[in-house]
Amino acid sequence: MENKQNNERQANMAQQLCGDAAEELRCGEQLAFLRKEKQITQEQLAQAMGVTNQAVSKWESGQSYPDITLLPRLAAYFQVTVDELLGVAKPQSMQNIYLGIKELFRETPGEECFSLAFKLATLMHEGAVSRGYKGYLPWEEGKQYGLDREPYKWGCSICSEPEGATAHIRNGIFFSDQKYYEPIARGDMAAICETLQTLGDLNVLKTLYALYELTVEDFDNSYASVAEIASQAHLSEDTVSQCLQLLWPQKNPEDSSRCRLHGGYMHLPALLQMFLMPAL
């Protein structure tokens, strides 16, 4: 009887602790976030903690909370503090976050740095859109978004406010802070207009994306011929040759008949996808 009462008291304490945290950041979502970051299933977490799959599912949905005796084990398992596990840890200063991010990049292999940056940008996008991690949801709550699936793609998520804007479309994420906006100069506007006119031609776009897709996997060594680009773009070789004169190709120094997109313009194919506006 005494053990049962102790267990009930512990469960009530855990309920109170997590209940307070849930009002701020929802500790169930914190558990779900940590589990998905660790790339494990609910079943794997349940086995590690010696509980049922249903228990983990209820924790994450907020229907119930872990026994207080499990909190230290859960925290150790995810390598966080109990406060972080419950979502009540005070946020670090901007300077500490900045230094932590720099250290994270130093420890990350070079070929994975952009993937890491994309994941961090996804978190920042979600934070700006939802006014904190899931503190406010301007979308249908039951759907899967952001970190709920690999590779952290939302499809299309756009938020525009007087103070700034952010958009996450396919593999691109955009941020704008209106505090730093400066009126555009007339000469810059003319240059933008000229670029848009060039890229507004369908055949030019087909050539651009064909050249990008043929060379992006090995940017240091990969070049494509006019015939290869024409085949990829489903255009004639004459059309591709004309379009390449309007783009920014870089010729292979050893074979001038082969080219790739100049490095200074390799961002354009991903950037242009930001123009894929959602249906209103």
Short mmCIF file of C-alpha atoms in Angstrom, two decimals:
data_model
loop_
_atom_site.label_atom_id
_atom_site.label_comp_id
_atom_site.label_asym_id
_atom_site.label_seq_id
_atom_site.Cartn_x
_atom_site.Cartn_y
_atom_site.Cartn_z
CA MET A 1 0.00 0.00 0.00
CA GLU A 2 2.81 2.40 0.91
CA ASN A 3 4.63 1.72 -2.36
CA LYS A 4 1.44 2.36 -4.29
CA GLN A 5 0.96 5.69 -2.54
CA ASN A 6 4.57 6.66 -3.23
CA ASN A 7 4.14 5.82 -6.89
CA GLU A 8 0.97 7.90 -7.03
CA ARG A 9 2.74 10.83 -5.36
CA GLN A 10 5.63 10.56 -7.82
CA ALA A 11 3.24 10.42 -10.77
CA ASN A 12 1.40 13.49 -9.45
CA MET A 13 4.70 15.34 -9.04
CA ALA A 14 5.74 14.46 -12.59
CA GLN A 15 2.29 15.52 -13.80
CA GLN A 16 2.69 18.86 -12.03
CA LEU A 17 6.23 19.41 -13.31
CA CYS A 18 5.37 18.56 -16.87
CA GLY A 19 2.05 20.33 -16.66
CA ASP A 20 3.78 23.59 -15.77
CA ALA A 21 6.27 23.08 -18.59
CA ALA A 22 3.50 22.16 -21.00
CA GLU A 23 1.87 25.54 -20.43
CA GLU A 24 5.08 27.18 -21.67
CA LEU A 25 6.54 24.90 -24.32
CA ARG A 26 4.63 21.60 -24.13
CA CYS A 27 6.99 18.98 -22.74
CA GLY A 28 5.39 16.30 -24.95
CA GLU A 29 6.58 18.16 -28.02
CA GLN A 30 10.02 18.49 -26.45
CA LEU A 31 10.22 14.71 -26.09
CA ALA A 32 9.02 14.23 -29.67
CA PHE A 33 11.58 16.76 -30.91
CA LEU A 34 14.47 15.06 -29.06
CA ARG A 35 13.41 11.61 -30.25
CA LYS A 36 13.22 12.69 -33.89
CA GLU A 37 16.56 14.48 -33.62
CA LYS A 38 18.04 11.20 -32.35
CA GLN A 39 16.32 9.48 -35.30
CA ILE A 40 14.68 6.75 -33.28
CA THR A 41 11.12 5.44 -33.25
CA GLN A 42 8.67 5.53 -30.37
CA GLU A 43 9.15 1.77 -30.08
CA GLN A 44 12.93 2.15 -29.68
CA LEU A 45 12.50 4.81 -27.00
CA ALA A 46 9.95 2.64 -25.21
CA GLN A 47 12.35 -0.31 -25.19
CA ALA A 48 15.18 1.87 -23.86
CA MET A 49 12.97 3.16 -21.01
CA GLY A 50 11.26 -0.15 -20.27
CA VAL A 51 7.75 1.14 -21.04
CA THR A 52 5.14 0.44 -23.69
CA ASN A 53 4.87 2.09 -27.10
CA GLN A 54 1.51 3.48 -26.01
CA ALA A 55 3.13 5.20 -23.03
CA VAL A 56 5.60 7.04 -25.25
CA SER A 57 2.81 7.97 -27.65
CA LYS A 58 0.78 9.44 -24.78
CA TRP A 59 3.81 11.37 -23.48
CA GLU A 60 4.34 13.02 -26.85
CA SER A 61 0.66 13.79 -27.38
CA GLY A 62 0.35 15.30 -23.88
CA GLN A 63 -2.22 12.73 -22.70
CA SER A 64 0.11 11.65 -19.87
CA TYR A 65 3.62 12.32 -18.57
CA PRO A 66 6.67 10.20 -17.66
CA ASP A 67 7.01 8.98 -14.10
CA ILE A 68 9.30 11.32 -12.18
CA THR A 69 11.79 8.47 -11.68
CA LEU A 70 12.19 8.25 -15.48
CA LEU A 71 13.08 11.90 -15.95
CA PRO A 72 16.82 11.52 -15.11
CA ARG A 73 17.05 8.46 -17.37
CA LEU A 74 15.31 10.24 -20.22
CA ALA A 75 17.53 13.28 -19.79
CA ALA A 76 20.68 11.13 -19.77
CA TYR A 77 19.44 9.19 -22.79
CA PHE A 78 19.00 12.38 -24.83
CA GLN A 79 22.08 14.02 -23.26
CA VAL A 80 20.15 17.03 -21.97
CA THR A 81 19.28 18.37 -18.53
CA VAL A 82 15.92 17.60 -16.92
CA ASP A 83 14.96 21.26 -17.36
CA GLU A 84 15.76 21.00 -21.07
CA LEU A 85 13.82 17.76 -21.27
CA LEU A 86 10.78 19.44 -19.76
CA GLY A 87 11.22 22.55 -21.86
CA VAL A 88 11.63 24.92 -18.91
CA ALA A 89 15.33 25.70 -19.24
CA LYS A 90 16.02 29.39 -19.64
CA PRO A 91 17.26 30.28 -23.14
CA GLN A 92 20.96 30.94 -23.51
CA SER A 93 22.28 34.36 -24.38
CA MET A 94 22.72 35.17 -28.06
CA GLN A 95 26.49 35.16 -27.58
CA ASN A 96 26.48 31.63 -26.11
CA ILE A 97 24.21 30.36 -28.88
CA TYR A 98 26.47 31.94 -31.48
CA LEU A 99 29.60 30.36 -29.99
CA GLY A 100 27.82 27.01 -29.71
CA ILE A 101 26.82 27.11 -33.37
CA LYS A 102 30.37 27.98 -34.43
CA GLU A 103 31.70 25.04 -32.42
CA LEU A 104 29.06 22.76 -33.93
CA PHE A 105 30.22 23.70 -37.43
CA ARG A 106 33.86 23.17 -36.48
CA GLU A 107 33.03 19.62 -35.39
CA THR A 108 30.98 18.87 -38.52
CA PRO A 109 32.62 17.32 -41.62
CA GLY A 110 32.89 19.84 -44.44
CA GLU A 111 30.56 17.95 -46.76
CA GLU A 112 27.79 18.03 -44.11
CA CYS A 113 28.00 21.74 -43.22
CA PHE A 114 25.28 22.90 -45.61
CA SER A 115 22.96 20.12 -44.43
CA LEU A 116 23.56 21.30 -40.85
CA ALA A 117 22.93 24.92 -41.84
CA PHE A 118 19.68 23.90 -43.55
CA LYS A 119 18.44 22.11 -40.41
CA LEU A 120 19.31 25.12 -38.25
CA ALA A 121 17.58 27.43 -40.71
CA THR A 122 14.50 25.17 -40.56
CA LEU A 123 14.40 25.66 -36.80
CA MET A 124 14.76 29.43 -37.15
CA HIS A 125 12.02 29.51 -39.78
CA GLU A 126 9.69 27.52 -37.54
CA GLY A 127 10.58 29.71 -34.58
CA ALA A 128 9.78 32.90 -36.48
CA VAL A 129 6.59 31.54 -38.05
CA SER A 130 5.18 29.96 -34.88
CA ARG A 131 6.41 32.67 -32.47
CA GLY A 132 8.56 30.18 -30.64
CA TYR A 133 8.65 26.39 -31.00
CA LYS A 134 4.99 25.55 -31.63
CA GLY A 135 3.89 28.42 -29.35
CA TYR A 136 1.50 29.50 -32.07
CA LEU A 137 0.55 27.58 -35.19
CA PRO A 138 -0.68 29.47 -38.26
CA TRP A 139 -1.50 26.18 -39.97
CA GLU A 140 -3.46 22.97 -39.47
CA GLU A 141 -2.07 21.39 -36.31
CA GLY A 142 -2.69 17.78 -37.25
CA LYS A 143 -0.40 17.86 -40.31
CA GLN A 144 3.29 16.96 -40.44
CA TYR A 145 5.70 19.87 -40.80
CA GLY A 146 9.32 20.84 -40.32
CA LEU A 147 11.30 18.48 -38.10
CA ASP A 148 8.48 15.94 -38.18
CA ARG A 149 10.05 14.34 -41.23
CA GLU A 150 13.36 14.05 -43.04
CA PRO A 151 14.93 15.91 -44.70
CA TYR A 152 13.13 18.67 -42.81
CA LYS A 153 11.19 19.87 -45.85
CA TRP A 154 7.94 21.76 -45.43
CA GLY A 155 6.97 21.89 -49.07
CA CYS A 156 5.86 25.53 -48.89
CA SER A 157 5.66 27.69 -45.75
CA ILE A 158 5.62 31.49 -46.01
CA CYS A 159 5.18 34.15 -43.35
CA SER A 160 5.23 37.87 -44.20
CA GLU A 161 4.86 40.51 -41.50
CA PRO A 162 5.61 44.26 -41.38
CA GLU A 163 8.77 43.51 -39.37
CA GLY A 164 10.10 40.86 -41.74
CA ALA A 165 9.45 37.81 -43.87
CA THR A 166 10.54 34.19 -44.11
CA ALA A 167 9.81 31.49 -46.66
CA HIS A 168 10.68 27.79 -46.76
CA ILE A 169 10.09 26.35 -50.22
CA ARG A 170 11.54 22.96 -51.12
CA ASN A 171 15.28 23.06 -50.43
CA GLY A 172 15.50 26.82 -49.94
CA ILE A 173 14.92 29.05 -46.91
CA PHE A 174 14.70 32.84 -47.08
CA PHE A 175 14.78 35.49 -44.31
CA SER A 176 14.29 39.24 -44.53
CA ASP A 177 14.48 41.76 -41.69
CA GLN A 178 12.66 44.96 -42.61
CA LYS A 179 14.78 46.96 -40.16
CA TYR A 180 17.65 46.69 -42.62
CA TYR A 181 15.65 47.39 -45.77
CA GLU A 182 17.06 50.17 -47.97
CA PRO A 183 15.27 51.68 -50.98
CA ILE A 184 16.68 50.11 -54.12
CA ALA A 185 18.69 52.31 -56.46
CA ARG A 186 17.45 52.88 -60.00
CA GLY A 187 20.53 51.24 -61.51
CA ASP A 188 20.06 48.13 -59.35
CA MET A 189 16.41 47.96 -60.38
CA ALA A 190 17.42 48.05 -64.05
CA ALA A 191 19.93 45.22 -63.47
CA ILE A 192 17.27 43.11 -61.74
CA CYS A 193 14.86 43.77 -64.60
CA GLU A 194 17.44 42.66 -67.15
CA THR A 195 18.16 39.45 -65.24
CA LEU A 196 14.45 38.66 -64.87
CA GLN A 197 13.89 39.23 -68.58
CA THR A 198 16.69 36.77 -69.38
CA LEU A 199 15.45 34.13 -66.95
CA GLY A 200 11.85 34.71 -67.97
CA ASP A 201 12.43 32.82 -71.23
CA LEU A 202 11.29 29.20 -70.84
CA ASN A 203 14.09 27.77 -73.00
CA VAL A 204 16.71 29.70 -71.02
CA LEU A 205 15.28 28.26 -67.79
CA LYS A 206 15.29 24.74 -69.24
CA THR A 207 18.93 25.19 -70.25
CA LEU A 208 19.85 26.62 -66.85
CA TYR A 209 18.33 23.73 -64.90
CA ALA A 210 19.70 21.10 -67.29
CA LEU A 211 23.23 22.47 -66.94
CA TYR A 212 22.84 22.67 -63.17
CA GLU A 213 21.52 19.13 -62.82
CA LEU A 214 24.28 17.70 -65.01
CA THR A 215 27.11 19.31 -63.04
CA VAL A 216 25.94 19.91 -59.47
CA GLU A 217 26.99 16.50 -58.11
CA ASP A 218 30.69 17.14 -58.81
CA PHE A 219 31.14 20.87 -59.18
CA ASP A 220 34.94 20.72 -59.16
CA ASN A 221 35.33 18.37 -62.09
CA SER A 222 32.00 18.04 -63.90
CA TYR A 223 31.30 19.80 -67.21
CA ALA A 224 28.59 19.16 -69.80
CA SER A 225 28.52 19.36 -73.58
CA VAL A 226 25.86 21.14 -75.61
CA ALA A 227 24.55 17.74 -76.73
CA GLU A 228 24.21 16.53 -73.13
CA ILE A 229 22.45 19.72 -72.08
CA ALA A 230 20.11 19.53 -75.08
CA SER A 231 19.19 15.94 -74.20
CA GLN A 232 18.57 16.83 -70.55
CA ALA A 233 16.51 19.92 -71.42
CA HIS A 234 14.64 18.30 -74.36
CA LEU A 235 15.72 21.15 -76.64
CA SER A 236 17.64 21.35 -79.88
CA GLU A 237 21.40 21.90 -79.73
CA ASP A 238 21.03 25.20 -81.62
CA THR A 239 18.54 26.46 -79.02
CA VAL A 240 20.80 25.42 -76.16
CA SER A 241 23.80 27.16 -77.78
CA GLN A 242 21.79 30.39 -78.05
CA CYS A 243 20.57 30.12 -74.45
CA LEU A 244 24.06 29.49 -73.10
CA GLN A 245 25.16 32.84 -74.53
CA LEU A 246 22.58 34.51 -72.26
CA LEU A 247 23.57 32.55 -69.15
CA TRP A 248 26.82 32.46 -67.24
CA PRO A 249 28.70 29.34 -68.38
CA GLN A 250 32.26 28.56 -67.36
CA LYS A 251 34.19 26.60 -70.00
CA ASN A 252 36.39 23.64 -69.22
CA PRO A 253 39.99 24.91 -69.60
CA GLU A 254 40.97 21.56 -71.13
CA ASP A 255 37.95 21.25 -73.47
CA SER A 256 36.18 24.47 -74.45
CA SER A 257 33.24 22.52 -75.89
CA ARG A 258 32.17 21.57 -72.36
CA CYS A 259 30.94 23.97 -69.69
CA ARG A 260 29.22 24.35 -66.36
CA LEU A 261 27.36 27.14 -64.61
CA HIS A 262 29.74 29.74 -63.21
CA GLY A 263 30.23 29.31 -59.47
CA GLY A 264 28.92 32.80 -58.76
CA TYR A 265 25.54 31.77 -60.19
CA MET A 266 25.19 28.23 -58.84
CA HIS A 267 22.67 29.48 -56.28
CA LEU A 268 20.21 30.64 -58.96
CA PRO A 269 18.34 27.34 -59.60
CA ALA A 270 17.53 26.95 -55.89
CA LEU A 271 16.77 30.66 -55.48
CA LEU A 272 14.37 30.70 -58.44
CA GLN A 273 12.27 28.00 -56.78
CA MET A 274 11.31 30.65 -54.20
CA PHE A 275 9.12 32.11 -56.99
CA LEU A 276 6.86 29.03 -56.78
CA MET A 277 3.99 30.86 -55.13
CA PRO A 278 1.33 28.87 -53.26
CA ALA A 279 -2.19 28.70 -54.62
CA LEU A 280 -4.40 31.23 -52.83
#
